[in-house]
Amino acid sequence: MHVLKLLTESLGFSALPQQESSKELRPVVFWHGMGDTYNSSAMQRVFSTIHSANPDLFIHSIYINEDESKDQQASLIGNVNDEVEIACAQLESIPELQNTQFDFIGFSQGGIFARAAIERCGLDVHTLITFGSPHAGISDLPRCDDSDWFCKRKNAILKRQVWKKNVQNSIIAAQFFRDPLDYDNYLENSIFLADVNNERFEKNMTYVENLKNLEKLVLVMFSQDETIVPKESAWFYDQDKSSGETIQFKDTGFFKQDLIGLKHLYDQDKIEFLTIDDRHMAIGDDFLKKITEKYLGV
């Protein structure tokens, strides 16, 4: 069932004004994060909060499978390249998204996938907003509690096998794993992130031109994030390939070499860096309302 229909039924909004206003306001597309679903209670809270600030926005939430349990599974196991293709085809099939720009919001890994869809499919996106998205990859798996030996054991096994083909083609998190201290293996074996970040010798200029078409890129980092390691990856910060020390945005290869168009966007004053002083994906309603009022639809 389409998310808009679910919302209009559960929140009492009329479908007719939504369709009329979508001709004037930019629609909003969402891509959820790992372990979530396109229509979970958490996502519905987001939709409701955004509609409380602007009830006329048309909303679509990307799904890999309409069955929520399978959609959740697809956020953990699968091939990201295939899922990006599915998402692009899905967006192309929605009448309300045709012949108009729309805004795109990605939560956690959904932010990388949204960016990949823009780069690869040339989506006509006005504003891309990503929350805690590891654009520069994760150099470690989410931290385990000190007493959680099973989690630590699982992470250790996965890290040892992360570059194997069967892992790269089936474990979602492995496909945006990027250890600067093991950079050559990353370039050789990463099936997703090394490509969409344009880090290999042969550059895909289509990616650059497509991302440069954005009018605004909003990068939100969680200051207490322990899920995304390093948390600064949400701002495209990098790590030194010898020492592992943090490299700030304007000193990274992403910026200096303009690998995907970030320097162009920055020089045009089209990138904003925001911080939420909380843990990963702890987004308050007030922050969502401010995002809606400032960036969405108009």
Tab-separated table of C-alpha atoms in Angstrom:
chain	number	residue	atom	x	y	z
A	1	MET	CA	0.000	0.000	0.000
A	2	HIS	CA	1.301	3.452	-0.880
A	3	VAL	CA	2.501	5.434	2.133
A	4	LEU	CA	0.424	8.458	1.150
A	5	LYS	CA	-2.737	6.349	1.258
A	6	LEU	CA	-1.767	4.958	4.641
A	7	LEU	CA	-1.190	8.433	5.980
A	8	THR	CA	-4.372	9.926	4.620
A	9	GLU	CA	-6.365	7.102	6.148
A	10	SER	CA	-4.657	6.990	9.535
A	11	LEU	CA	-4.166	10.737	10.022
A	12	GLY	CA	-7.398	11.910	8.503
A	13	PHE	CA	-5.883	13.891	5.621
A	14	SER	CA	-7.862	14.186	2.414
A	15	ALA	CA	-6.171	12.597	-0.583
A	16	LEU	CA	-7.583	15.212	-2.983
A	17	PRO	CA	-5.747	18.245	-1.548
A	18	GLN	CA	-2.546	16.192	-1.481
A	19	GLN	CA	-2.795	15.537	-5.200
A	20	GLU	CA	-3.718	19.130	-6.034
A	21	SER	CA	-0.956	20.653	-3.920
A	22	SER	CA	1.688	18.284	-5.288
A	23	LYS	CA	1.572	20.354	-8.504
A	24	GLU	CA	2.825	23.378	-6.545
A	25	LEU	CA	4.938	21.889	-3.771
A	26	ARG	CA	7.917	19.653	-4.329
A	27	PRO	CA	7.157	16.065	-3.285
A	28	VAL	CA	9.329	14.414	-0.639
A	29	VAL	CA	10.868	10.950	-0.959
A	30	PHE	CA	12.320	8.965	1.946
A	31	TRP	CA	14.753	6.067	2.172
A	32	HIS	CA	14.810	4.385	5.577
A	33	GLY	CA	17.809	3.008	7.423
A	34	MET	CA	19.147	-0.392	8.408
A	35	GLY	CA	16.744	-2.663	10.254
A	36	ASP	CA	13.806	-0.340	9.601
A	37	THR	CA	10.975	-0.568	7.059
A	38	TYR	CA	9.390	1.890	4.686
A	39	ASN	CA	6.205	2.112	6.766
A	40	SER	CA	7.361	1.366	10.316
A	41	SER	CA	5.963	3.211	13.303
A	42	ALA	CA	9.176	5.259	13.414
A	43	MET	CA	8.782	6.283	9.780
A	44	GLN	CA	5.103	7.066	10.262
A	45	ARG	CA	6.059	9.381	13.127
A	46	VAL	CA	8.382	11.200	10.738
A	47	PHE	CA	5.660	11.518	8.104
A	48	SER	CA	3.145	12.734	10.678
A	49	THR	CA	5.556	15.317	12.090
A	50	ILE	CA	6.413	16.641	8.647
A	51	HIS	CA	2.756	16.811	7.687
A	52	SER	CA	2.000	18.710	10.877
A	53	ALA	CA	4.396	21.390	9.613
A	54	ASN	CA	3.213	21.209	6.007
A	55	PRO	CA	0.099	19.046	5.483
A	56	ASP	CA	0.115	19.506	1.707
A	57	LEU	CA	3.376	17.700	0.976
A	58	PHE	CA	3.173	14.554	-1.131
A	59	ILE	CA	5.241	11.810	0.494
A	60	HIS	CA	6.640	8.570	-0.862
A	61	SER	CA	8.745	6.110	1.121
A	62	ILE	CA	10.962	3.796	-0.926
A	63	TYR	CA	10.484	0.086	-0.410
A	64	ILE	CA	12.432	-2.833	-1.812
A	65	ASN	CA	9.514	-5.102	-0.984
A	66	GLU	CA	5.972	-4.095	-0.001
A	67	ASP	CA	6.007	-6.891	2.571
A	68	GLU	CA	7.434	-5.031	5.566
A	69	SER	CA	9.312	-8.011	6.984
A	70	LYS	CA	10.996	-8.570	3.621
A	71	ASP	CA	11.690	-4.857	3.261
A	72	GLN	CA	13.401	-4.923	6.639
A	73	GLN	CA	15.426	-7.969	5.608
A	74	ALA	CA	16.491	-6.173	2.420
A	75	SER	CA	18.043	-3.430	4.545
A	76	LEU	CA	20.341	-6.028	6.083
A	77	ILE	CA	20.908	-8.659	3.411
A	78	GLY	CA	21.090	-8.088	-0.319
A	79	ASN	CA	22.980	-6.249	-3.034
A	80	VAL	CA	22.847	-2.456	-2.756
A	81	ASN	CA	23.420	-1.982	-6.482
A	82	ASP	CA	20.300	-4.014	-7.227
A	83	GLU	CA	18.320	-2.140	-4.587
A	84	VAL	CA	19.290	1.241	-6.040
A	85	GLU	CA	18.049	0.062	-9.445
A	86	ILE	CA	14.761	-1.055	-7.881
A	87	ALA	CA	14.370	2.317	-6.175
A	88	CYS	CA	15.030	4.277	-9.363
A	89	ALA	CA	12.472	2.237	-11.313
A	90	GLN	CA	9.974	2.679	-8.493
A	91	LEU	CA	10.354	6.463	-8.456
A	92	GLU	CA	10.007	6.615	-12.224
A	93	SER	CA	6.648	4.828	-11.935
A	94	ILE	CA	5.030	7.334	-9.558
A	95	PRO	CA	2.962	9.967	-11.416
A	96	GLU	CA	3.388	12.604	-8.700
A	97	LEU	CA	7.161	12.522	-9.171
A	98	GLN	CA	7.150	13.010	-12.926
A	99	ASN	CA	8.097	16.300	-14.584
A	100	THR	CA	8.858	17.925	-11.253
A	101	GLN	CA	11.734	18.233	-8.854
A	102	PHE	CA	11.445	16.532	-5.496
A	103	ASP	CA	13.290	16.518	-2.192
A	104	PHE	CA	15.006	13.384	-0.919
A	105	ILE	CA	15.631	12.403	2.712
A	106	GLY	CA	17.817	9.439	3.631
A	107	PHE	CA	18.208	8.026	7.105
A	108	SER	CA	21.548	6.424	7.987
A	109	GLN	CA	22.514	4.052	5.131
A	110	GLY	CA	19.451	5.276	3.243
A	111	GLY	CA	21.266	8.571	2.734
A	112	ILE	CA	24.109	6.899	0.844
A	113	PHE	CA	21.628	4.917	-1.214
A	114	ALA	CA	19.658	8.083	-2.022
A	115	ARG	CA	22.861	9.783	-3.188
A	116	ALA	CA	23.735	6.747	-5.293
A	117	ALA	CA	20.311	6.886	-6.937
A	118	ILE	CA	20.847	10.549	-7.812
A	119	GLU	CA	24.308	9.876	-9.239
A	120	ARG	CA	23.367	6.801	-11.224
A	121	CYS	CA	19.814	7.550	-12.333
A	122	GLY	CA	19.967	11.307	-12.759
A	123	LEU	CA	16.973	11.887	-10.494
A	124	ASP	CA	15.717	15.470	-10.574
A	125	VAL	CA	16.280	16.189	-6.884
A	126	HIS	CA	16.241	19.719	-5.502
A	127	THR	CA	17.393	19.067	-1.920
A	128	LEU	CA	19.092	15.964	-0.532
A	129	ILE	CA	19.053	15.669	3.265
A	130	THR	CA	20.935	12.827	4.943
A	131	PHE	CA	20.816	11.940	8.624
A	132	GLY	CA	23.845	10.144	10.061
A	133	SER	CA	24.744	8.671	6.684
A	134	PRO	CA	28.255	7.191	6.373
A	135	HIS	CA	29.133	8.857	3.065
A	136	ALA	CA	32.837	8.235	3.624
A	137	GLY	CA	32.092	4.694	4.738
A	138	ILE	CA	32.471	2.916	8.052
A	139	SER	CA	35.931	1.854	9.172
A	140	ASP	CA	34.546	-0.270	11.963
A	141	LEU	CA	31.307	-2.049	12.748
A	142	PRO	CA	28.892	-0.638	15.349
A	143	ARG	CA	30.448	-0.807	18.791
A	144	CYS	CA	29.390	-3.634	21.061
A	145	ASP	CA	28.656	-3.375	24.763
A	146	ASP	CA	31.657	-4.398	26.842
A	147	SER	CA	29.841	-7.481	28.102
A	148	ASP	CA	28.377	-8.528	24.734
A	149	TRP	CA	30.877	-11.181	23.684
A	150	PHE	CA	28.594	-12.537	20.941
A	151	CYS	CA	28.438	-9.132	19.233
A	152	LYS	CA	32.204	-8.752	19.465
A	153	ARG	CA	32.756	-12.227	18.026
A	154	LYS	CA	30.333	-11.597	15.170
A	155	ASN	CA	31.994	-8.281	14.295
A	156	ALA	CA	35.457	-9.827	14.354
A	157	ILE	CA	34.406	-12.588	11.952
A	158	LEU	CA	32.677	-10.166	9.581
A	159	LYS	CA	35.649	-7.789	9.481
A	160	ARG	CA	37.996	-10.647	8.557
A	161	GLN	CA	35.731	-11.665	5.682
A	162	VAL	CA	34.467	-8.268	4.553
A	163	TRP	CA	36.246	-8.309	1.167
A	164	LYS	CA	35.102	-11.782	0.151
A	165	LYS	CA	32.765	-11.758	-2.847
A	166	ASN	CA	29.961	-13.614	-1.116
A	167	VAL	CA	30.033	-11.115	1.771
A	168	GLN	CA	30.204	-8.093	-0.521
A	169	ASN	CA	27.260	-9.373	-2.526
A	170	SER	CA	25.034	-10.225	0.411
A	171	ILE	CA	25.786	-8.180	3.547
A	172	ILE	CA	24.555	-4.607	3.162
A	173	ALA	CA	26.894	-3.050	5.755
A	174	ALA	CA	29.927	-4.654	4.085
A	175	GLN	CA	29.143	-2.746	0.910
A	176	PHE	CA	29.886	0.614	2.526
A	177	PHE	CA	32.770	-0.633	4.689
A	178	ARG	CA	35.852	1.504	4.032
A	179	ASP	CA	38.969	1.153	6.139
A	180	PRO	CA	41.553	3.796	5.117
A	181	LEU	CA	44.248	1.606	6.672
A	182	ASP	CA	43.251	-1.138	4.228
A	183	TYR	CA	42.514	1.174	1.321
A	184	ASP	CA	43.888	-0.929	-1.532
A	185	ASN	CA	41.648	-3.854	-0.616
A	186	TYR	CA	38.724	-1.451	-0.438
A	187	LEU	CA	39.361	-0.091	-3.930
A	188	GLU	CA	39.768	-3.567	-5.361
A	189	ASN	CA	36.866	-5.321	-3.675
A	190	SER	CA	34.158	-2.836	-2.691
A	191	ILE	CA	31.174	-3.457	-4.965
A	192	PHE	CA	29.312	-0.269	-4.039
A	193	LEU	CA	30.872	2.600	-2.085
A	194	ALA	CA	34.173	2.822	-3.967
A	195	ASP	CA	32.122	3.248	-7.125
A	196	VAL	CA	29.566	5.836	-5.960
A	197	ASN	CA	32.354	7.804	-4.253
A	198	ASN	CA	34.293	7.801	-7.558
A	199	GLU	CA	37.493	6.762	-5.796
A	200	ARG	CA	38.895	4.425	-8.431
A	201	PHE	CA	41.313	5.534	-11.145
A	202	GLU	CA	38.652	5.722	-13.836
A	203	LYS	CA	36.118	8.380	-12.864
A	204	ASN	CA	32.462	8.369	-13.812
A	205	MET	CA	31.773	11.980	-14.759
A	206	THR	CA	28.051	11.294	-15.002
A	207	TYR	CA	28.029	10.862	-11.227
A	208	VAL	CA	29.695	14.252	-10.835
A	209	GLU	CA	27.346	16.083	-13.173
A	210	ASN	CA	24.248	14.499	-11.663
A	211	LEU	CA	25.152	15.406	-8.086
A	212	LYS	CA	26.149	18.932	-9.122
A	213	ASN	CA	22.529	19.469	-10.176
A	214	LEU	CA	21.444	19.570	-6.527
A	215	GLU	CA	20.295	22.930	-5.239
A	216	LYS	CA	21.027	21.959	-1.645
A	217	LEU	CA	22.857	19.160	0.164
A	218	VAL	CA	22.162	19.006	3.895
A	219	LEU	CA	24.441	16.714	5.913
A	220	VAL	CA	23.284	15.937	9.458
A	221	MET	CA	25.697	14.352	11.940
A	222	PHE	CA	24.848	12.960	15.382
A	223	SER	CA	27.475	14.135	17.874
A	224	GLN	CA	26.999	11.077	20.114
A	225	ASP	CA	26.820	8.566	17.271
A	226	GLU	CA	28.379	5.206	18.142
A	227	THR	CA	26.650	3.287	15.353
A	228	ILE	CA	28.442	5.010	12.484
A	229	VAL	CA	32.210	4.731	12.984
A	230	PRO	CA	33.572	7.298	12.484
A	231	LYS	CA	30.548	9.541	13.047
A	232	GLU	CA	32.190	12.311	10.981
A	233	SER	CA	31.630	10.183	7.894
A	234	ALA	CA	28.189	11.825	7.848
A	235	TRP	CA	29.979	15.062	6.868
A	236	PHE	CA	32.261	13.359	4.315
A	237	TYR	CA	35.207	13.651	6.714
A	238	ASP	CA	37.911	11.113	5.920
A	239	GLN	CA	40.667	9.339	7.839
A	240	ASP	CA	44.373	9.536	7.106
A	241	LYS	CA	45.500	6.392	5.293
A	242	SER	CA	48.620	6.088	7.474
A	243	SER	CA	47.633	7.347	10.908
A	244	GLY	CA	43.865	6.964	10.845
A	245	GLU	CA	43.470	10.547	12.087
A	246	THR	CA	40.378	12.495	11.063
A	247	ILE	CA	40.644	14.674	7.957
A	248	GLN	CA	38.200	17.575	7.792
A	249	PHE	CA	35.942	18.082	4.794
A	250	LYS	CA	37.956	20.660	2.826
A	251	ASP	CA	41.175	18.656	3.245
A	252	THR	CA	39.743	15.393	1.911
A	253	GLY	CA	40.206	13.952	-1.548
A	254	PHE	CA	36.432	14.083	-1.935
A	255	PHE	CA	36.686	17.887	-1.823
A	256	LYS	CA	40.115	18.662	-3.279
A	257	GLN	CA	39.705	16.336	-6.264
A	258	ASP	CA	35.971	17.054	-6.505
A	259	LEU	CA	35.367	13.336	-6.964
A	260	ILE	CA	31.565	13.589	-7.008
A	261	GLY	CA	30.938	17.334	-7.294
A	262	LEU	CA	31.151	18.306	-3.626
A	263	LYS	CA	33.626	21.146	-4.208
A	264	HIS	CA	31.327	22.605	-6.835
A	265	LEU	CA	28.360	22.458	-4.461
A	266	TYR	CA	30.386	23.921	-1.589
A	267	ASP	CA	31.722	26.780	-3.714
A	268	GLN	CA	28.129	27.551	-4.723
A	269	ASP	CA	27.139	27.651	-1.023
A	270	LYS	CA	24.883	24.640	-1.530
A	271	ILE	CA	26.127	22.404	1.307
A	272	GLU	CA	25.007	22.762	4.908
A	273	PHE	CA	26.490	20.868	7.850
A	274	LEU	CA	24.089	20.341	10.751
A	275	THR	CA	24.535	18.592	14.094
A	276	ILE	CA	22.110	16.832	16.403
A	277	ASP	CA	23.565	16.520	19.886
A	278	ASP	CA	22.341	12.991	20.499
A	279	ARG	CA	22.865	9.347	19.601
A	280	HIS	CA	22.401	7.833	16.148
A	281	MET	CA	18.986	8.557	14.614
A	282	ALA	CA	17.632	10.321	17.729
A	283	ILE	CA	15.734	12.990	15.815
A	284	GLY	CA	13.318	15.175	17.749
A	285	ASP	CA	10.026	16.417	16.340
A	286	ASP	CA	11.121	20.052	16.646
A	287	PHE	CA	14.189	19.397	14.500
A	288	LEU	CA	12.068	17.650	11.861
A	289	LYS	CA	9.652	20.575	11.789
A	290	LYS	CA	12.516	23.034	11.316
A	291	ILE	CA	13.903	20.905	8.493
A	292	THR	CA	10.465	20.845	6.875
A	293	GLU	CA	9.942	24.583	7.142
A	294	LYS	CA	13.414	25.478	5.874
A	295	TYR	CA	14.091	22.932	3.142
A	296	LEU	CA	11.079	20.912	2.020
A	297	GLY	CA	8.495	21.553	-0.625
A	298	VAL	CA	9.085	25.201	-1.466
